Short mmCIF file of C-alpha atoms in Angstrom, two decimals:
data_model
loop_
_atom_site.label_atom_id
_atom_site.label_comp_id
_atom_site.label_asym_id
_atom_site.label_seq_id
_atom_site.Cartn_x
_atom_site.Cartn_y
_atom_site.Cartn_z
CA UNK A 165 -34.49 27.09 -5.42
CA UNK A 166 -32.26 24.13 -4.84
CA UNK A 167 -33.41 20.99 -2.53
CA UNK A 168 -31.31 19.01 -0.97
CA UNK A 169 -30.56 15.10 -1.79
CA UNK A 170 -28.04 12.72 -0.30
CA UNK A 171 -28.35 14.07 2.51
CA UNK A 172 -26.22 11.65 4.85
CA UNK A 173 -24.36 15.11 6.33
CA UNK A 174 -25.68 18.10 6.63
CA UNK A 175 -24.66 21.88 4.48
CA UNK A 176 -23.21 23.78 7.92
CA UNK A 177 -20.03 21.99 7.33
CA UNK A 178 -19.55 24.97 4.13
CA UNK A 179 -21.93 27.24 5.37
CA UNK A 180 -20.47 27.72 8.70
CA UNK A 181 -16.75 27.83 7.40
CA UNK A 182 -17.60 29.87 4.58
CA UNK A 183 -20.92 31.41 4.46
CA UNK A 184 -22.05 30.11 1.14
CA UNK A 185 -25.92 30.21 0.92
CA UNK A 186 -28.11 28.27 -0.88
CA UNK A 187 -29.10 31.61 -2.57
CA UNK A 188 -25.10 32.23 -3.29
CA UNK A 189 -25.16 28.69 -5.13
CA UNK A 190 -28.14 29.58 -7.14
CA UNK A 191 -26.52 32.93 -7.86
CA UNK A 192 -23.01 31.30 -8.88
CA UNK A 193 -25.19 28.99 -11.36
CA UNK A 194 -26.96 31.85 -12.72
CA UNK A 195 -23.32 33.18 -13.97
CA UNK A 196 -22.09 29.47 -15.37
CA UNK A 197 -25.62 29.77 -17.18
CA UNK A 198 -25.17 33.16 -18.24
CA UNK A 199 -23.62 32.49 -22.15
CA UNK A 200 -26.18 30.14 -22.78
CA UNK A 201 -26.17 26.71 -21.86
CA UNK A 202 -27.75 22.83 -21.35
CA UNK A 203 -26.44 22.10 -17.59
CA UNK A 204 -23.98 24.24 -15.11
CA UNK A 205 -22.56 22.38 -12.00
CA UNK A 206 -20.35 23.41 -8.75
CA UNK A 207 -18.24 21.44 -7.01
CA UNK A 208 -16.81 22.04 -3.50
CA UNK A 209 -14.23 20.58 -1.64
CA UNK A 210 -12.39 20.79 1.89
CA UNK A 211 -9.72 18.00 2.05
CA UNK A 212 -7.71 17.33 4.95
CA UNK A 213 -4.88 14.64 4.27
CA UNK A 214 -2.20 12.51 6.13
CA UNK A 215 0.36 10.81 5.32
CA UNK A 216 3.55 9.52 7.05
CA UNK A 217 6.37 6.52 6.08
CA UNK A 218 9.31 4.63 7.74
CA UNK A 219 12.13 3.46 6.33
CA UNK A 220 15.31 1.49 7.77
CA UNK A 221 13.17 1.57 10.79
CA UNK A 222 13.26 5.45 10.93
CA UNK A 223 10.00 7.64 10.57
CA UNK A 224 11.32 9.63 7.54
CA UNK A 225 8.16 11.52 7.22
CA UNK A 226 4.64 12.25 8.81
CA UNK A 227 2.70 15.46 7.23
CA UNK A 228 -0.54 16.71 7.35
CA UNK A 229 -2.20 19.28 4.90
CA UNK A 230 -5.40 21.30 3.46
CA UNK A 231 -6.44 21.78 0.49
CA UNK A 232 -9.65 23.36 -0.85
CA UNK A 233 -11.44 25.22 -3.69
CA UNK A 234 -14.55 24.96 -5.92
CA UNK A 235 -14.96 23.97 -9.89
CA UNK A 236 -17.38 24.94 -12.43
CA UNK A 237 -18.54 23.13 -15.04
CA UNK A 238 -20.59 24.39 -18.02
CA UNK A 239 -21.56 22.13 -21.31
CA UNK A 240 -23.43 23.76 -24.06
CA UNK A 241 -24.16 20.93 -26.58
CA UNK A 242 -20.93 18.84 -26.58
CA UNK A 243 -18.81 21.84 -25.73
CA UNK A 244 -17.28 22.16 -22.12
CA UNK A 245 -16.06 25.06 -20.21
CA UNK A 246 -14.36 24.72 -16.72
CA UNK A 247 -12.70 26.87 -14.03
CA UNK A 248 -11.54 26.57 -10.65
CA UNK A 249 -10.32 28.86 -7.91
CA UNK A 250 -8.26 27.70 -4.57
CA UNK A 251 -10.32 31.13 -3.18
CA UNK A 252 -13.94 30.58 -1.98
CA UNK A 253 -14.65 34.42 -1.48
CA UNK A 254 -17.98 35.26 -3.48
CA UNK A 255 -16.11 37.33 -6.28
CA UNK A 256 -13.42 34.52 -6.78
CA UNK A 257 -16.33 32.10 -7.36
CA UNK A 258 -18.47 34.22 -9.53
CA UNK A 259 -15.35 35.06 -11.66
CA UNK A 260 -14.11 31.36 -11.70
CA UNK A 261 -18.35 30.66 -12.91
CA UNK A 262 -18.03 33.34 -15.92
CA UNK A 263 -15.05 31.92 -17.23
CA UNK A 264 -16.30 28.93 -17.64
CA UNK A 265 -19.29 29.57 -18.89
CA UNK A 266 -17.40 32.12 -22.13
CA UNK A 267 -15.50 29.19 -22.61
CA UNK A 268 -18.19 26.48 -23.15
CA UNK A 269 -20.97 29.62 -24.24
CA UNK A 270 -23.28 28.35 -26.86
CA UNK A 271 -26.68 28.96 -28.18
CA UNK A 272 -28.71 26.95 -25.77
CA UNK A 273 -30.35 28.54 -23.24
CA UNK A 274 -31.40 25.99 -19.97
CA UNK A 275 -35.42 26.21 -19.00
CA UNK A 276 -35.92 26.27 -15.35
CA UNK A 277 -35.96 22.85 -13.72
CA UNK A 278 -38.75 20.88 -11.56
CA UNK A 279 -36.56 20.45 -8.00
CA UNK A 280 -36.74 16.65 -6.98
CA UNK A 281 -34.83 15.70 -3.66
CA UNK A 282 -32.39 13.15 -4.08
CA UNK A 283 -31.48 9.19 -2.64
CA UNK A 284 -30.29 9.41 1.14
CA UNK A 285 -28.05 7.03 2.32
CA UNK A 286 -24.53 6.37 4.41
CA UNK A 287 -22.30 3.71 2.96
CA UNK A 288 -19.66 4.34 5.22
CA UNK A 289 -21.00 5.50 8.52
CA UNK A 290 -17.52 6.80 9.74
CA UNK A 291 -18.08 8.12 13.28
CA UNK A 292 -14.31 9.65 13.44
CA UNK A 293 -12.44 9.40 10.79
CA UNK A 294 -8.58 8.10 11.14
CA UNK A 295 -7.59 11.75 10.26
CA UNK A 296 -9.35 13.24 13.65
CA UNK A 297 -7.39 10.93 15.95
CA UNK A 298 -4.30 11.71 17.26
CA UNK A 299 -0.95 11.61 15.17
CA UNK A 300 1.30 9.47 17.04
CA UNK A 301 -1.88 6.79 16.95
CA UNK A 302 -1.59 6.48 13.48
CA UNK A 303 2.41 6.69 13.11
CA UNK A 304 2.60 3.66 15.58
CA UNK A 305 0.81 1.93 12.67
CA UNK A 306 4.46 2.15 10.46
CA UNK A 307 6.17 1.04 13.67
CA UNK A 308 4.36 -1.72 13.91
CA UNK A 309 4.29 -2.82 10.31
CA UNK A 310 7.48 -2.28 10.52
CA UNK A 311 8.88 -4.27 13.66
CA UNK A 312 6.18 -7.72 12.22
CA UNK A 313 7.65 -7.72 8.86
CA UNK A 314 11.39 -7.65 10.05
CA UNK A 315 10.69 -10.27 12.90
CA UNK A 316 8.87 -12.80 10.25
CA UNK A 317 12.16 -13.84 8.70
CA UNK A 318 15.89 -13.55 9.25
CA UNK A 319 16.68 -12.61 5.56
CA UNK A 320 13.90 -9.62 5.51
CA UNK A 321 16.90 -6.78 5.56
CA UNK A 322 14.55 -3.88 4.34
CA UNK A 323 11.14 -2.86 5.09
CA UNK A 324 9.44 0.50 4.34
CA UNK A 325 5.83 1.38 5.55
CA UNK A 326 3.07 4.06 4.44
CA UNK A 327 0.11 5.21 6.22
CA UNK A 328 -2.45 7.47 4.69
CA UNK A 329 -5.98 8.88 5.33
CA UNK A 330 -7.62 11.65 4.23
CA UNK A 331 -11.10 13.25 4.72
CA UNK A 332 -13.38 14.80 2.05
CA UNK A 333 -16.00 17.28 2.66
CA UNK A 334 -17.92 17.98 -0.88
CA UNK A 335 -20.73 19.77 -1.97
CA UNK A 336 -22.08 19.65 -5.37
CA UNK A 337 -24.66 22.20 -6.55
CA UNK A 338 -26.62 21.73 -10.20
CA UNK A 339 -27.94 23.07 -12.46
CA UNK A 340 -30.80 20.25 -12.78
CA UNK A 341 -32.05 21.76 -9.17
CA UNK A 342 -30.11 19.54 -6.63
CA UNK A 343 -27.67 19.89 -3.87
CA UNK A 344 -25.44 17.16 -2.27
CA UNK A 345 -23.04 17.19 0.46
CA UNK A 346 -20.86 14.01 1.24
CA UNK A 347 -18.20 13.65 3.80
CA UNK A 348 -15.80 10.45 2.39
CA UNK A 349 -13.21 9.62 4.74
CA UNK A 350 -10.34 7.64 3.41
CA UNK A 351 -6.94 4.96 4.69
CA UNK A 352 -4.87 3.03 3.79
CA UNK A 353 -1.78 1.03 5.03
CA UNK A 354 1.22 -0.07 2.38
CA UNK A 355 3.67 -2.39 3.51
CA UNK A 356 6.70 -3.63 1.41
CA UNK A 357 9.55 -5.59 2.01
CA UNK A 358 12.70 -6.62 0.41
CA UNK A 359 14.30 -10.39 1.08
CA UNK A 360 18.08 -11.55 0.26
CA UNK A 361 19.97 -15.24 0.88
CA UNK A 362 23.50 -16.11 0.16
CA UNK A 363 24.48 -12.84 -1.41
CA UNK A 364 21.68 -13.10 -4.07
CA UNK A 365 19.56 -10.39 -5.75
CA UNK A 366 16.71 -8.51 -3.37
CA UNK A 367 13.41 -10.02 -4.12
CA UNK A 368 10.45 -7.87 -3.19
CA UNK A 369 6.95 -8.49 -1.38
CA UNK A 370 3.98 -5.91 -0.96
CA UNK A 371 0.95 -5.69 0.26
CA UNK A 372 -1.42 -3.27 1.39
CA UNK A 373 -5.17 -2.26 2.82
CA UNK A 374 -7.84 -0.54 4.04
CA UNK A 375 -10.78 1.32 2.63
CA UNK A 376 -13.51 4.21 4.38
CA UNK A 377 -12.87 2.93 7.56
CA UNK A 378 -12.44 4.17 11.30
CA UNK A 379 -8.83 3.71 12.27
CA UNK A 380 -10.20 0.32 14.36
CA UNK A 381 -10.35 -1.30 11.34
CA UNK A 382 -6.15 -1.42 11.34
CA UNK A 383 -6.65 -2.39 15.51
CA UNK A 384 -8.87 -5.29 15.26
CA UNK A 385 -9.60 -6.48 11.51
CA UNK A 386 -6.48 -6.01 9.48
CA UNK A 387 -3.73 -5.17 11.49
CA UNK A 388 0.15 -3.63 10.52
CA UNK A 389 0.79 -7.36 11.27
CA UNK A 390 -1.61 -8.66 8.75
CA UNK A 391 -0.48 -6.56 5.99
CA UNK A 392 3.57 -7.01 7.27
CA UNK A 393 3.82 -10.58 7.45
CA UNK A 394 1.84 -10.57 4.03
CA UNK A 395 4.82 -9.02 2.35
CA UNK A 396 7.56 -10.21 3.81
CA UNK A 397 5.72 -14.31 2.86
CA UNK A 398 5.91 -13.11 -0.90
CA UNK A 399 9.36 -11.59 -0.88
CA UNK A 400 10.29 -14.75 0.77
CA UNK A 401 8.84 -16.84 -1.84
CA UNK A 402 10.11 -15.33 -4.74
CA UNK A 403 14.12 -16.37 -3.07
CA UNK A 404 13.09 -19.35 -4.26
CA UNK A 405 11.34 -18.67 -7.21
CA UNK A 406 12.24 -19.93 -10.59
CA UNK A 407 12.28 -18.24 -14.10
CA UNK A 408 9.06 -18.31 -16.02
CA UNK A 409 8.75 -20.65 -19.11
CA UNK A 410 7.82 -17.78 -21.96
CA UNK A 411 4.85 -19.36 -24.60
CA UNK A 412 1.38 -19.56 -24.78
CA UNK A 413 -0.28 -21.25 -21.79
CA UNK A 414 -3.35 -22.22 -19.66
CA UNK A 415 -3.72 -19.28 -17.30
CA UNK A 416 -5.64 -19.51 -14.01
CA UNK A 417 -5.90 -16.02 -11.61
CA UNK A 418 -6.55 -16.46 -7.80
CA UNK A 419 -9.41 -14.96 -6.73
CA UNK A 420 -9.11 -11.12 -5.32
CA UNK A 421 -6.14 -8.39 -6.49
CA UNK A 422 -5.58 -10.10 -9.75
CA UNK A 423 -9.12 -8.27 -10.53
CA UNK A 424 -6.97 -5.73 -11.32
CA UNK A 425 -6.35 -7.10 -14.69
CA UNK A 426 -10.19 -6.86 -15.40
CA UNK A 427 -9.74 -3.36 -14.13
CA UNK A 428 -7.65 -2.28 -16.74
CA UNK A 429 -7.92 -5.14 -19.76
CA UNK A 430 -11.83 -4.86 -19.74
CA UNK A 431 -13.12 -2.06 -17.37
CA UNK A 432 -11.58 1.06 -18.85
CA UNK A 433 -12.72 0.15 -22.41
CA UNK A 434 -16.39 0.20 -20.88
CA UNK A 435 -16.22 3.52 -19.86
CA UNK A 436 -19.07 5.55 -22.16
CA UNK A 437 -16.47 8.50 -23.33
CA UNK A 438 -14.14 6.00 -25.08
CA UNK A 439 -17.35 4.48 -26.64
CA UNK A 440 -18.71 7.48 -27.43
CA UNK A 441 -15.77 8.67 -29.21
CA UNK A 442 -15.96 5.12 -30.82
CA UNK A 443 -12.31 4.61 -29.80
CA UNK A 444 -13.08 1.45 -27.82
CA UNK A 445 -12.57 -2.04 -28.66
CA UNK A 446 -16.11 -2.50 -27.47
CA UNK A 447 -17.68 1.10 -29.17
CA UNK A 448 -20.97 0.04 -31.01
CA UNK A 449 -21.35 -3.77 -29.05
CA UNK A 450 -24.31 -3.42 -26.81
CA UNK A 451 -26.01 -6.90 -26.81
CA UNK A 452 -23.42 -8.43 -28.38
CA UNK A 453 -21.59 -12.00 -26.95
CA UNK A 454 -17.65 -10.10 -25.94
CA UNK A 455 -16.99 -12.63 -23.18
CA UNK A 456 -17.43 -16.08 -22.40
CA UNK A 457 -21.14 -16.76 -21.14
CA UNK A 458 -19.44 -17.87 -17.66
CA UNK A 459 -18.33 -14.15 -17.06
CA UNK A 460 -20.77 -11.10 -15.47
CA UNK A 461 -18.65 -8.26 -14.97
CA UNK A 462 -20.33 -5.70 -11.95
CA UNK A 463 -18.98 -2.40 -11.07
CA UNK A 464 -21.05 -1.26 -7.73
CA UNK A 465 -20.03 2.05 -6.21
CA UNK A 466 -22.74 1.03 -3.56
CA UNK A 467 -20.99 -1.28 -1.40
CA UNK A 468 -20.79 -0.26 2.30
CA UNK A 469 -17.07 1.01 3.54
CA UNK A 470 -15.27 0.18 0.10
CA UNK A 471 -12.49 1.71 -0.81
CA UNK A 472 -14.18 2.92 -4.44
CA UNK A 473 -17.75 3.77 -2.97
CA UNK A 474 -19.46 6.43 -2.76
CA UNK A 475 -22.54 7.63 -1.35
CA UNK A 476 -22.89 10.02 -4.40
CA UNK A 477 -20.30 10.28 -7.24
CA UNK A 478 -18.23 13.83 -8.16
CA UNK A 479 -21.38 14.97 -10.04
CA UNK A 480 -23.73 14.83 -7.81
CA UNK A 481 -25.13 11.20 -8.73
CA UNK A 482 -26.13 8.56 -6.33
CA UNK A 483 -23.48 5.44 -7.66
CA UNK A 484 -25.01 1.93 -8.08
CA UNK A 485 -24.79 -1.44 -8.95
CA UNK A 486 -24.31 -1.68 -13.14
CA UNK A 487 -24.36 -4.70 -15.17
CA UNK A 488 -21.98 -3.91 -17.39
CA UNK A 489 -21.86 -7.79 -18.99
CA UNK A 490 -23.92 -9.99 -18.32
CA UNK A 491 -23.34 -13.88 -19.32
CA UNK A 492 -20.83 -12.38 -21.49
CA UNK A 493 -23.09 -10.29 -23.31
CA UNK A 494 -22.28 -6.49 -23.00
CA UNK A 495 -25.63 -4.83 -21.31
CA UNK A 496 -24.16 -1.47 -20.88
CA UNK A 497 -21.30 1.34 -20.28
CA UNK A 498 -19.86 3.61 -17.29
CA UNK A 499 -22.08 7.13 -17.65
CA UNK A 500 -21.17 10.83 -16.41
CA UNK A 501 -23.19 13.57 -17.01
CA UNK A 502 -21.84 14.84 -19.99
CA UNK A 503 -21.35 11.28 -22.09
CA UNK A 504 -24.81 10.39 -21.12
CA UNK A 505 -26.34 13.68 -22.38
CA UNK A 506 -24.79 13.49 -25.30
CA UNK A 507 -25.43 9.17 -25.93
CA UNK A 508 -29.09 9.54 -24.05
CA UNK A 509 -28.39 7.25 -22.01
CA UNK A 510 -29.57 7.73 -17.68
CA UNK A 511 -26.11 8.49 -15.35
CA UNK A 512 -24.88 5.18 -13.86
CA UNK A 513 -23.43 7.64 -11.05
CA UNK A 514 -19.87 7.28 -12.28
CA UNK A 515 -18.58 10.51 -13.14
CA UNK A 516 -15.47 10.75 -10.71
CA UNK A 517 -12.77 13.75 -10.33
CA UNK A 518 -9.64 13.75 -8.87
CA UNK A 519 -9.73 17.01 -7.12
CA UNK A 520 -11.76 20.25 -7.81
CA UNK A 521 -9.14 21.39 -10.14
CA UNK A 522 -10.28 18.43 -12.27
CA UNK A 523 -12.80 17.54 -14.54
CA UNK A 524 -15.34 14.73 -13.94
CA UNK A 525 -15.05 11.83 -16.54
CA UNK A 526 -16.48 8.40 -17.01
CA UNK A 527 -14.59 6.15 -14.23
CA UNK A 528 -14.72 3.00 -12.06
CA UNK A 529 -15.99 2.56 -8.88
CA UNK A 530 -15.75 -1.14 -7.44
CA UNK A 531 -15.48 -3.75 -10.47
CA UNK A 532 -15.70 -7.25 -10.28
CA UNK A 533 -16.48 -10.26 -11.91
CA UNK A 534 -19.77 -12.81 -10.27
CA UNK A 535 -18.62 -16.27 -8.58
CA UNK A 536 -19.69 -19.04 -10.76
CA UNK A 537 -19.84 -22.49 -9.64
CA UNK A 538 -16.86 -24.74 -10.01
CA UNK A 539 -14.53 -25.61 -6.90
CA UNK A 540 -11.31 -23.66 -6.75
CA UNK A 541 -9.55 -27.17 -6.49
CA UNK A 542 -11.12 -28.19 -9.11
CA UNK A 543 -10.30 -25.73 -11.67
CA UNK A 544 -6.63 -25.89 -10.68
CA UNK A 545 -6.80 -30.09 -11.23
CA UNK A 546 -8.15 -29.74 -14.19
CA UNK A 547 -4.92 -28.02 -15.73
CA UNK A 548 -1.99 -30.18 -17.09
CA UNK A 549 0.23 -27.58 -17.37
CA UNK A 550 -0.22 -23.90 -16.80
CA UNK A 551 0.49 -20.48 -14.41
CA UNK A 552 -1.46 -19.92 -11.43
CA UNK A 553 -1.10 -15.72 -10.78
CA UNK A 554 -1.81 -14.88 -6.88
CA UNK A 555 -0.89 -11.61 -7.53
CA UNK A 556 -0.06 -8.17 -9.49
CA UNK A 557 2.12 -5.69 -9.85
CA UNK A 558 1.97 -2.89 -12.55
CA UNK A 559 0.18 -2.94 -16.27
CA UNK A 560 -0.88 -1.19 -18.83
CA UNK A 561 -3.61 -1.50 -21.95
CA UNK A 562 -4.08 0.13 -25.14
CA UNK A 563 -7.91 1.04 -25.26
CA UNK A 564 -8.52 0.95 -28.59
CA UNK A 565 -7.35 -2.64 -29.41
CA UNK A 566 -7.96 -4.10 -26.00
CA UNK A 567 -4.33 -5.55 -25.44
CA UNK A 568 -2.87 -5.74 -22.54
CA UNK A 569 0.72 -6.15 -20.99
CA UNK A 570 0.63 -7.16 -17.09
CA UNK A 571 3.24 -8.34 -14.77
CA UNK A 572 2.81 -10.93 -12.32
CA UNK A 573 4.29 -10.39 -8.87
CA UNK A 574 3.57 -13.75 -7.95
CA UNK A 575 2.61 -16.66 -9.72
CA UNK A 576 3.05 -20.30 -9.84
CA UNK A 577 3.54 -23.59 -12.05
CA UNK A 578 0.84 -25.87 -12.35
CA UNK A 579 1.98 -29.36 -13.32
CA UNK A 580 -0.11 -32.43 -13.35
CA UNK A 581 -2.79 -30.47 -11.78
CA UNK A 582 -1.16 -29.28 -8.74
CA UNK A 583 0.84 -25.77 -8.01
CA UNK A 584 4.47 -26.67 -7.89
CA UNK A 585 7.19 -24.07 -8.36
CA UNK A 586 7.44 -20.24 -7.55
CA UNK A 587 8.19 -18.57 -10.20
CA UNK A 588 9.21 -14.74 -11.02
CA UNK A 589 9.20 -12.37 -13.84
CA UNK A 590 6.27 -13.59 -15.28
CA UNK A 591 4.00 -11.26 -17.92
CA UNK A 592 0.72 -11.80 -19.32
CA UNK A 593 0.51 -10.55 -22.32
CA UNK A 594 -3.70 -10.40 -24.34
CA UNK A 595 -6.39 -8.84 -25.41
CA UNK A 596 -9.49 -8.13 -23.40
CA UNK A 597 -12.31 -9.13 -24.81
CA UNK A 598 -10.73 -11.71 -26.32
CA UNK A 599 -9.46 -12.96 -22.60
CA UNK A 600 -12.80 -13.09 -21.64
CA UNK A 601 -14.20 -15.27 -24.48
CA UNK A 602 -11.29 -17.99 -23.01
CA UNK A 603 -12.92 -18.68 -19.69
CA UNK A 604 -13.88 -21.77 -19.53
CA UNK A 605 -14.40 -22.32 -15.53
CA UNK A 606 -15.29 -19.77 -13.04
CA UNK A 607 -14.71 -19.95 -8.73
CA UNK A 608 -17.14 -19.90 -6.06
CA UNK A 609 -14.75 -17.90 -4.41
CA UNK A 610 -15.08 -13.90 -5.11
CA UNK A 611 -12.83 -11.42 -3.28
CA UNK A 612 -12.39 -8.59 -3.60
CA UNK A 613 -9.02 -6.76 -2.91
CA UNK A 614 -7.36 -5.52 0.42
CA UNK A 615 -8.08 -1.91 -0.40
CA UNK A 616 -5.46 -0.33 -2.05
CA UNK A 617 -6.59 0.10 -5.84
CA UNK A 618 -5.43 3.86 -7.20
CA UNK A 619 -6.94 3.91 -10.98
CA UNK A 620 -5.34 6.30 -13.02
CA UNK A 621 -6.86 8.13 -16.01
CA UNK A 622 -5.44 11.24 -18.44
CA UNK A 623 -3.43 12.36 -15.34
CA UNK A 624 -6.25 11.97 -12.71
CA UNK A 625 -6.11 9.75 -9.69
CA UNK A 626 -9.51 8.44 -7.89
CA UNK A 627 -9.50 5.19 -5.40
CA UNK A 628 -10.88 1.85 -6.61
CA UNK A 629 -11.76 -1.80 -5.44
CA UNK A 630 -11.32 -4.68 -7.91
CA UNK A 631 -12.03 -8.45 -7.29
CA UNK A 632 -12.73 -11.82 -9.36
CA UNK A 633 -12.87 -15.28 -8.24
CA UNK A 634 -10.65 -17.82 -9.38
CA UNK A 635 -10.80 -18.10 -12.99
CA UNK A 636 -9.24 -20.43 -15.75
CA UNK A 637 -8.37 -18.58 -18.94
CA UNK A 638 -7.51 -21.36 -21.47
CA UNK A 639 -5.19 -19.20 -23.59
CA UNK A 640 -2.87 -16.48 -22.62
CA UNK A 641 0.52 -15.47 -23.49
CA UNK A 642 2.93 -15.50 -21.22
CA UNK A 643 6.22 -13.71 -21.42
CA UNK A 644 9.16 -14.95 -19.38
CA UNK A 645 12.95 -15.44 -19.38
CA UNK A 646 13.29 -19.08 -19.70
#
């Protein structure tokens, strides 16, 4: 029989909706197993979303939906066979379970399992979730947003506001004996807003928060103000902005949302089915010095009410706290289920899925690199000339060479030690690990982001949280128009 683990919400939320037994879930697993097989696993989900947006001071849109369905996953060696069905009737689901188990069916044939209850916990103790209170509630979030960034300066001539939330009900049934439910609420609040002067071109601000939070957290800790008067300050700043000097430089990144270029320059190539497929610029490094001893690199799916927590990840696995490098020596990768069967190495309780029409894959969670010890001030001083980047817009990296293209959407000179001129356009351009081995000073001063990190991977979406103290990078290209 299955047991229970994680067990911060209860089974009656699928059991009373759809009468699916514990003995149905054994049954369904039976059929994924039925080809032969090494591990079968079900996934369930009820998702209720939100959304709505104003524009030109309109409310152009406010919907609400449902989705649901279940996926089944069955690996046989390093074969994989999935299915899923938008249908939770008992023949849908047992058809959807022999599908996949033809496709993945191999010679194996899976022993019965001792049943161990899993880790109980709540990292985001959500009494009512934004999506349970009432509509025009959340759309006077967009009005508000709205009305701040507009009344913050006289040249703000265009503002557009989203709100979001959603809440996920899950239920994850495997194989290995154990059952998990989660219920993962979910909001966010995007602000952007466009500035012009004397007939010149728009310049753009944006910023954005929130996280698995109760729809006070937009009332009394970061308000439609907060985030509104956020964006309309950059677009403001970059009216007077200059062009960026293009060249190799001294780079220093403000603590917070320019994580994001750890995210994607470092954190994806540490992610164990790249390595395993050896297609990684850091395949085949464990132990080895990649980064400068100043830089630890964490991703934690464990920390309470973050945007890219969880109390257990898409398979089933509690998430934690990895050291992924540690004093710039790489100590380990990002583990599902499958990559970890197949490398022996435990779960790190990272294999994330978009939806249940998706498969679970080796993802991020909450990554971030450890304060170190020199004064923000400091670090800034002690650069003659150079680019200070406050914050990020979009980017991309090639995984198997490590380089990186990123654009900055705001960033400053640093001349004689002090920040001087605004400037825009800017682009780091680099290579990962070899980014990392450049760091030669390292902030007291970690954030992590607002809350709005969307991470996306061979067409899958999941929600992430980056962050990084203020670090100097002594060599970096920078592209730029001047």
């Amino acid at each position: 029989m299955l047991t229970s683990g994680n067990m911060a919400f209860s089974e009656s939320f699928f059991a009373a909706r759809f009468g699916i037994t514990r003995g149905d879930l054994e049954s369904y697993l039976a059929d994924g197993l039925s080809q032969g097989a090494d591990y079968a696993d079900l996934y369930f989900e009820y998702l209720s979303t939100s959304h709505m947006s104003i524009d030109e001071s309109i409310v152009k849109s406010a919907t609400q939906g449902v989705s649901l369905g279940v996926g089944v996953r069955v690996i046989a060696g390093e074969r994989t066979g999935y299915a899923y069905s938008d249908d939770l009737s008992p023949e849908k689901i047992r058809k959807t379970a022999r599908v996949a188990a033809c496709i993945a069916a191999g010679p194996a044939k899976l022993e019965k399992t001792a049943l161990e209850e899993g880790k109980k916990r709540n990292l985001y103790p959500v009494i009512q979730a934004p999506h349970e209170i009432a509509f025009t509630e959340r759309v006077d979030l967009v009005k508000r947003a709205d009305a701040a960034a507009r009344a913050y300066d006289a040249r703000i001539f265009q503002v557009q506001a989203v709100y979001a939330d959603s809440l996920r009900h899950v239920m994850i049934a495997t194989s290995d004996g154990v059952l998990s439910f989660d219920r993962q609420p979910l909001a966010r609040l995007n602000v952007a807003a466009l500035a012009r002067q004397n007939g010149g071109a728009p310049q753009r601000g944006y910023s954005g928060g929130g996280g698995r939070v109760e729809l006070s957290f937009f009332l009394e800790e970061k308000t439609p103000e907060h985030f509104a008067r956020e964006a309309a300050r950059q677009a403001i700043v970059q009216l007077d902005a200059v062009e960026t000097p293009a060249g190799e430089t001294t780079v220093v990144l403000g603590p917070g949302w320019p994580g994001i270029l750890l995210h994607e320059a470092v954190g994806h190539g540490l992610e164990a089915d790249f390595n395993r497929k050896k297609v990684s610029a850091f395949s085949g490094r464990i132990g080895q010095q990649v980064a400068s001893p100043l830089c630890t690199v964490i991703d934690d799916g464990t920390i309470q009410n973050r945007r890219g927590s969880l109390n257990v990840d898409d398979e089933g696995n509690p998430t934690q706290r990895n050291v992924l490098i540690e004093n710039g020596i790489l100590r380990g990768y990002l583990q599902d289920q499958l990559s970890s069967r197949i490398l022996g190495d435990a779960p790190t309780g990272n294999g994330r899925r978009e939806s249940y029409e998706h498969i679970p894959m080796p993802r991020m969670t909450n990554t971030f690199m450890l304060a170190g010890e020199s004064d923000p001030e400091e670090i800034i001083r002690s650069v003659a000339k150079g680019l200070y980047c406050v914050s990020f817009g979009g980017g991309q990296v090639d995984i198997t060479s490590g380089n990186f293209v990123f654009s900055a959407s705001e960033s400053y000179l640093i001349e004689n030690g002090k920040l001087t001129r605004p400037v825009r356009n800017a682009t780091l351009i680099g290579n990962g690990p070899e980014a990392l081995r450049y760091v030669s000073m390292v902030g007291n001063d970690l954030q992590l982001d607002e809350g709005i990190g969307i991470c996306g991977k061979e067409g899958q979406s999941v929600p992430v949280g980056v962050g990084i103290p203020t670090i100097k990078v002594d060599r970096m290209t920078v592209g730029g128009t001047a």
